[in-house]
Rosetta silent file (secondary structure, phi, psi, omega in degrees, C-alpha in Angstrom):
SEQUENCE: XXXXXXXXXXXXXXXXXXXXXXXXXXXXXXXXXXXXXXXXXXXXXXXXXXXXXXXXXXXXXXXXXXXXXXXXXXXXXXXXXXXXXXXXXXXXXXXXXXXXXXXXXXXXXXXXXXXXXXXXXXXXXXXXXXXXXXXXXXXXXXXXXXXXXXXXXXXXXXXXXXXXX
SCORE:     score description
SCORE:     0.000 S_00000001
   1 L     0.000  -28.865 -176.908  131.865   51.419   82.251 S_00000001
   2 L   -67.893  -28.242 -178.099  128.704   53.546   81.911 S_00000001
   3 L   -95.943  -12.947 -176.525  129.401   55.567   85.062 S_00000001
   4 H   -65.652  -43.988 -177.092  133.178   55.888   84.561 S_00000001
   5 H   -65.058  -46.917  176.862  132.986   58.584   81.882 S_00000001
   6 H   -62.234  -35.113  178.676  130.670   60.926   83.859 S_00000001
   7 H   -67.758  -43.576  176.640  132.840   60.519   86.967 S_00000001
   8 H   -63.204  -40.130  177.658  135.995   61.313   84.988 S_00000001
   9 H   -63.191  -40.042  177.344  134.246   64.283   83.396 S_00000001
  10 H   -60.916  -45.537  179.768  133.231   65.475   86.851 S_00000001
  11 H   -64.218  -43.074 -179.979  136.809   65.254   88.090 S_00000001
  12 H   -64.225  -45.723  179.142  138.220   67.052   85.056 S_00000001
  13 H   -65.187  -36.616  178.350  135.637   69.835   85.286 S_00000001
  14 H   -65.083  -42.551  178.962  136.189   70.185   89.028 S_00000001
  15 H   -66.055  -44.863  179.095  139.943   70.550   88.544 S_00000001
  16 H   -61.854  -45.793  179.421  139.512   73.033   85.681 S_00000001
  17 H   -62.497  -41.572  179.693  136.979   75.086   87.653 S_00000001
  18 H   -63.762  -44.422 -179.797  139.232   75.091   90.726 S_00000001
  19 H   -63.862  -44.675 -178.670  142.270   76.201   88.740 S_00000001
  20 H   -65.926  -42.427 -177.943  140.352   78.939   86.928 S_00000001
  21 H   -68.126  -41.788 -178.188  138.680   80.223   90.100 S_00000001
  22 H   -73.080  -21.915  179.446  141.863   80.274   92.173 S_00000001
  23 L  -100.257   13.398  178.864  143.783   82.036   89.427 S_00000001
  24 L   -70.670  110.285  179.614  141.152   84.690   88.814 S_00000001
  25 L  -109.609  132.527  175.294  143.091   87.915   88.929 S_00000001
  26 L  -100.117  119.148 -177.417  141.450   91.304   88.806 S_00000001
  27 L   -89.603  163.840  176.984  143.787   93.781   87.182 S_00000001
  28 H   -65.524  -28.940  176.833  143.939   97.518   87.745 S_00000001
  29 H   -64.966  -41.778  177.425  142.882   97.912   84.119 S_00000001
  30 H   -61.259  -45.029 -178.597  139.673   95.963   84.828 S_00000001
  31 H   -65.605  -42.329  179.278  138.937   98.114   87.868 S_00000001
  32 H   -63.996  -39.124  178.076  139.653  101.340   85.981 S_00000001
  33 H   -63.729  -45.203 -178.876  137.343  100.282   83.150 S_00000001
  34 H   -68.159  -37.611 -179.659  134.530   99.458   85.550 S_00000001
  35 H   -74.112  -24.634 -179.115  135.054  102.637   87.583 S_00000001
  36 L    82.206   11.428  178.090  135.140  104.795   84.461 S_00000001
  37 L  -145.276  154.778 -178.991  138.287  106.583   85.600 S_00000001
  38 L   -77.320  -22.019 -176.274  141.989  105.818   85.525 S_00000001
  39 L  -128.320   73.474  175.805  142.498  106.609   89.194 S_00000001
  40 L   -72.943  155.469  179.371  139.703  105.242   91.376 S_00000001
  41 L   -70.154  165.380 -177.613  140.018  105.634   95.118 S_00000001
  42 H   -63.065  -33.974  177.391  141.161  102.749   97.327 S_00000001
  43 H   -67.454  -40.791  177.291  137.643  102.075   98.581 S_00000001
  44 H   -63.838  -40.970  179.513  136.355  101.914   95.019 S_00000001
  45 H   -60.812  -42.598 -179.976  139.178   99.571   94.060 S_00000001
  46 H   -64.034  -44.177 -178.666  138.277   97.223   96.912 S_00000001
  47 H   -66.453  -46.843 -178.815  134.573   97.187   96.016 S_00000001
  48 H   -65.570  -36.376  178.879  135.152   96.729   92.293 S_00000001
  49 H   -64.714  -46.011  177.389  137.738   94.008   92.896 S_00000001
  50 H   -61.613  -41.734  179.966  135.356   92.028   95.098 S_00000001
  51 H   -61.009  -50.415 -178.060  132.564   92.532   92.548 S_00000001
  52 H   -65.113  -42.151  179.765  134.638   91.352   89.587 S_00000001
  53 H   -63.570  -45.090 -179.958  136.108   88.392   91.458 S_00000001
  54 H   -60.273  -45.778 -178.771  132.696   87.285   92.707 S_00000001
  55 H   -66.289  -41.958 -179.463  131.161   87.498   89.216 S_00000001
  56 H   -65.239  -42.805  179.452  134.028   85.711   87.527 S_00000001
  57 H   -63.414  -45.464 -178.795  134.036   82.888   90.056 S_00000001
  58 H   -65.933  -38.716  179.191  130.274   82.395   89.870 S_00000001
  59 H   -66.916  -42.033  179.605  130.265   82.461   86.059 S_00000001
  60 H   -64.527  -46.515 -179.965  133.096   79.927   85.814 S_00000001
  61 H   -66.041  -37.940  176.750  131.513   77.609   88.337 S_00000001
  62 H   -63.145  -42.794  177.488  128.099   78.013   86.686 S_00000001
  63 H   -64.673  -38.570  178.682  129.563   77.158   83.293 S_00000001
  64 H   -66.176  -42.827  178.407  131.368   74.134   84.751 S_00000001
  65 H   -65.204  -41.217  177.485  128.197   72.855   86.408 S_00000001
  66 H   -62.717  -41.330  177.783  126.253   73.429   83.181 S_00000001
  67 H   -65.614  -41.314  177.158  128.885   71.558   81.180 S_00000001
  68 H   -63.506  -42.016  177.658  128.895   68.692   83.647 S_00000001
  69 H   -59.578  -44.790 -179.983  125.115   68.560   83.525 S_00000001
  70 H   -64.820  -38.468  178.433  125.204   68.405   79.718 S_00000001
  71 H   -64.446  -44.878 -178.579  127.815   65.657   79.786 S_00000001
  72 H   -66.186  -47.660  179.927  125.844   63.540   82.222 S_00000001
  73 H   -64.071  -43.327 -179.082  122.512   64.029   80.455 S_00000001
  74 H   -63.913  -41.587 -178.145  124.076   63.533   77.043 S_00000001
  75 H   -77.748  -38.849 -175.498  125.905   60.356   77.979 S_00000001
  76 H   -83.771  -36.311 -176.413  123.252   58.751   80.148 S_00000001
  77 H   -94.812  -43.421 -173.813  120.083   59.726   78.271 S_00000001
  78 H  -105.234   -8.303 -178.418  121.140   60.279   74.691 S_00000001
  79 L    57.024   30.519  175.738  124.378   58.217   74.602 S_00000001
  80 L  -160.991  158.709  176.021  126.166   61.078   72.825 S_00000001
  81 L  -114.445  131.319 -179.557  127.609   64.500   73.481 S_00000001
  82 E  -128.046  155.044  177.777  126.671   67.275   71.122 S_00000001
  83 L  -126.412  117.707 -177.095  127.702   70.891   70.729 S_00000001
  84 L   103.841  136.588 -176.034  125.147   73.221   69.200 S_00000001
  85 L   -70.522  130.197  179.551  121.400   73.021   69.279 S_00000001
  86 L  -153.784 -134.703  178.785  120.059   70.459   66.883 S_00000001
  87 L   -75.792  153.491 -179.760  118.009   67.326   67.192 S_00000001
  88 L    91.159 -175.974 -177.668  117.259   65.997   70.644 S_00000001
  89 L   -79.903  144.428  177.076  116.908   67.795   73.921 S_00000001
  90 H   -71.675  -10.853  179.462  118.955   70.911   74.638 S_00000001
  91 H   -69.658  -19.535  176.140  119.737   69.467   78.076 S_00000001
  92 H   -99.021    7.215 -178.558  122.330   67.228   76.457 S_00000001
  93 E   -92.323  118.794 -175.732  123.835   70.080   74.444 S_00000001
  94 H   -62.781  -45.479 -178.732  127.203   71.151   75.812 S_00000001
  95 H   -63.525  -46.261 -178.963  127.130   74.679   74.369 S_00000001
  96 H   -61.663  -47.479 -176.439  123.600   75.404   75.553 S_00000001
  97 H   -70.272  -35.050  176.455  124.161   74.133   79.085 S_00000001
  98 H   -65.869  -44.933  178.152  127.497   75.910   79.526 S_00000001
  99 H   -64.395  -40.769  177.034  125.969   79.207   78.406 S_00000001
 100 H   -63.936  -38.753  177.305  122.937   78.653   80.626 S_00000001
 101 H   -64.552  -38.061  177.830  125.268   77.872   83.532 S_00000001
 102 H   -64.980  -43.231  178.900  127.208   81.075   82.935 S_00000001
 103 H   -64.458  -45.453  179.143  124.000   83.122   82.942 S_00000001
 104 H   -64.638  -38.650  176.840  122.708   81.415   86.082 S_00000001
 105 H   -62.136  -40.607  177.819  126.108   81.903   87.740 S_00000001
 106 H   -65.239  -38.491  177.305  126.026   85.619   86.955 S_00000001
 107 H   -67.636  -40.027  178.838  122.540   85.862   88.444 S_00000001
 108 H   -67.847  -26.048  177.705  123.611   83.953   91.527 S_00000001
 109 H   -65.119  -24.754  179.646  126.561   86.324   91.953 S_00000001
 110 L   -86.580   -8.234 -178.025  124.041   89.076   92.617 S_00000001
 111 L   -71.970  -11.065  178.437  122.215   87.156   95.340 S_00000001
 112 H   -62.155  -26.042  179.970  124.767   88.301   97.922 S_00000001
 113 H   -69.044  -25.734 -179.568  122.791   91.536   98.080 S_00000001
 114 H   -69.078  -26.335 -177.498  119.739   89.678   99.369 S_00000001
 115 H   -85.145  -16.684 -177.176  121.602   88.653  102.518 S_00000001
 116 L   -73.409  130.356  178.693  122.773   92.128  103.451 S_00000001
 117 L   -70.994  141.568  177.683  120.682   93.690  106.205 S_00000001
 118 L   -91.303  120.395 -179.303  119.003   96.939  105.328 S_00000001
 119 L   -99.275  117.770  176.792  119.741   99.553  107.940 S_00000001
 120 L   -71.370  142.361  178.360  117.161  102.302  108.198 S_00000001
 121 L  -123.851  148.894  178.683  118.599  105.755  108.590 S_00000001
 122 L  -121.466  147.464 -179.818  116.989  108.890  109.900 S_00000001
 123 L  -147.221  145.170  177.596  117.845  112.461  109.103 S_00000001
 124 L   -94.863    0.705  178.494  116.494  115.828  110.137 S_00000001
 125 L   -75.356  146.944 -179.925  117.550  117.455  106.888 S_00000001
 126 L   -67.527  139.740  178.049  114.817  118.546  104.501 S_00000001
 127 L   -83.840  152.020  174.662  114.208  116.187  101.618 S_00000001
 128 L   -70.694  152.080  179.813  114.221  117.412   98.052 S_00000001
 129 L   -62.282  144.357 -179.598  110.768  117.703   96.494 S_00000001
 130 L   -71.373  127.426  178.944  109.531  114.543   94.817 S_00000001
 131 L   -70.590  145.259  177.138  109.696  114.903   91.031 S_00000001
 132 L    83.193   13.381 -178.319  106.437  114.496   89.142 S_00000001
 133 H   -65.365  -35.220  178.742  104.190  115.549   92.026 S_00000001
 134 H   -65.312  -38.607  178.937  102.176  117.852   89.736 S_00000001
 135 H   -67.741  -37.208  178.522  101.498  114.974   87.312 S_00000001
 136 H   -65.044  -43.818  179.407  100.344  112.736   90.170 S_00000001
 137 H   -64.262  -40.899  178.712   97.943  115.403   91.408 S_00000001
 138 H   -64.594  -40.718  179.153   96.619  115.981   87.875 S_00000001
 139 H   -65.063  -40.871  178.156   96.088  112.239   87.358 S_00000001
 140 H   -65.237  -39.587  179.598   94.217  111.954   90.637 S_00000001
 141 H   -65.578  -42.991  178.811   92.015  114.946   89.732 S_00000001
 142 H   -64.157  -41.754  178.516   91.182  113.486   86.300 S_00000001
 143 H   -63.554  -45.323  179.601   90.371  110.105   87.877 S_00000001
 144 H   -62.911  -41.159  178.948   88.156  111.680   90.524 S_00000001
 145 H   -64.328  -39.358  178.791   86.354  113.763   87.873 S_00000001
 146 H   -65.729  -39.992  178.735   85.739  110.667   85.739 S_00000001
 147 H   -66.256  -44.915 -179.920   84.335  108.756   88.705 S_00000001
 148 H   -64.481  -43.254  179.102   82.054  111.647   89.716 S_00000001
 149 H   -62.682  -44.556  178.709   80.903  112.159   86.110 S_00000001
 150 H   -63.565  -40.615  178.919   80.212  108.433   85.661 S_00000001
 151 H   -66.845  -40.202  178.362   78.292  108.272   88.939 S_00000001
 152 H   -63.836  -43.457  178.519   76.262  111.375   87.999 S_00000001
 153 H   -65.851  -39.458  178.080   75.354  109.973   84.588 S_00000001
 154 H   -62.112  -41.494  178.994   74.452  106.631   86.186 S_00000001
 155 H   -68.018  -38.072 -178.364   72.139  108.362   88.659 S_00000001
 156 H   -71.434  -35.516 -177.478   70.573  110.489   85.899 S_00000001
 157 H   -94.517  -19.223  179.523   69.941  107.619   83.477 S_00000001
 158 L    83.295    9.775  177.398   69.135  104.932   86.013 S_00000001
 159 L  -124.287  152.380 -177.841   71.660  102.455   84.582 S_00000001
 160 L   -91.349    2.873 -176.167   75.117  101.537   85.891 S_00000001
 161 H   -59.879  -45.253  179.869   76.702  101.273   82.434 S_00000001
 162 H   -64.055  -34.277 -179.450   78.452  104.704   82.442 S_00000001
 163 H   -73.496  -30.345 -178.768   79.977  104.080   85.860 S_00000001
 164 H   -78.115  -37.655 -177.019   81.222  100.631   84.895 S_00000001
 165 L   -77.901    0.000    0.000   82.736  101.713   81.594 S_00000001
């Protein structure tokens, strides 16, 4: 009897997650909101649709896994299911674990970018000047002057304290 409830919870959560994921519809309103315009191009629509679908699926599955984890930990370790952080471990808290699962799912939705190969490109066109180059040169000059001044004072006084400080 002790393992029946977690198995049933697993089945119910799996069915709910499957139904929610397969029925995830991205509307044109969602795409327009994300694009910031009412009429995004077809390429933008395709990219935004894939992005929204991927994030929604990962968040739903993450929340389902978090909820299942909380149910199993709560029933097997604490012999109760709780909602809301209170006494006991937060690992048995349904609300905490579902929210943590949603956050982890959203983070995992972004890992697809890690698998994409980076293709180096070359161009013969002139690059725009790097912003802040004057500040970098000024910082290097101030650093060099401080090092030279510290070394000069160290040589003049015979102690390394000015160069170290």
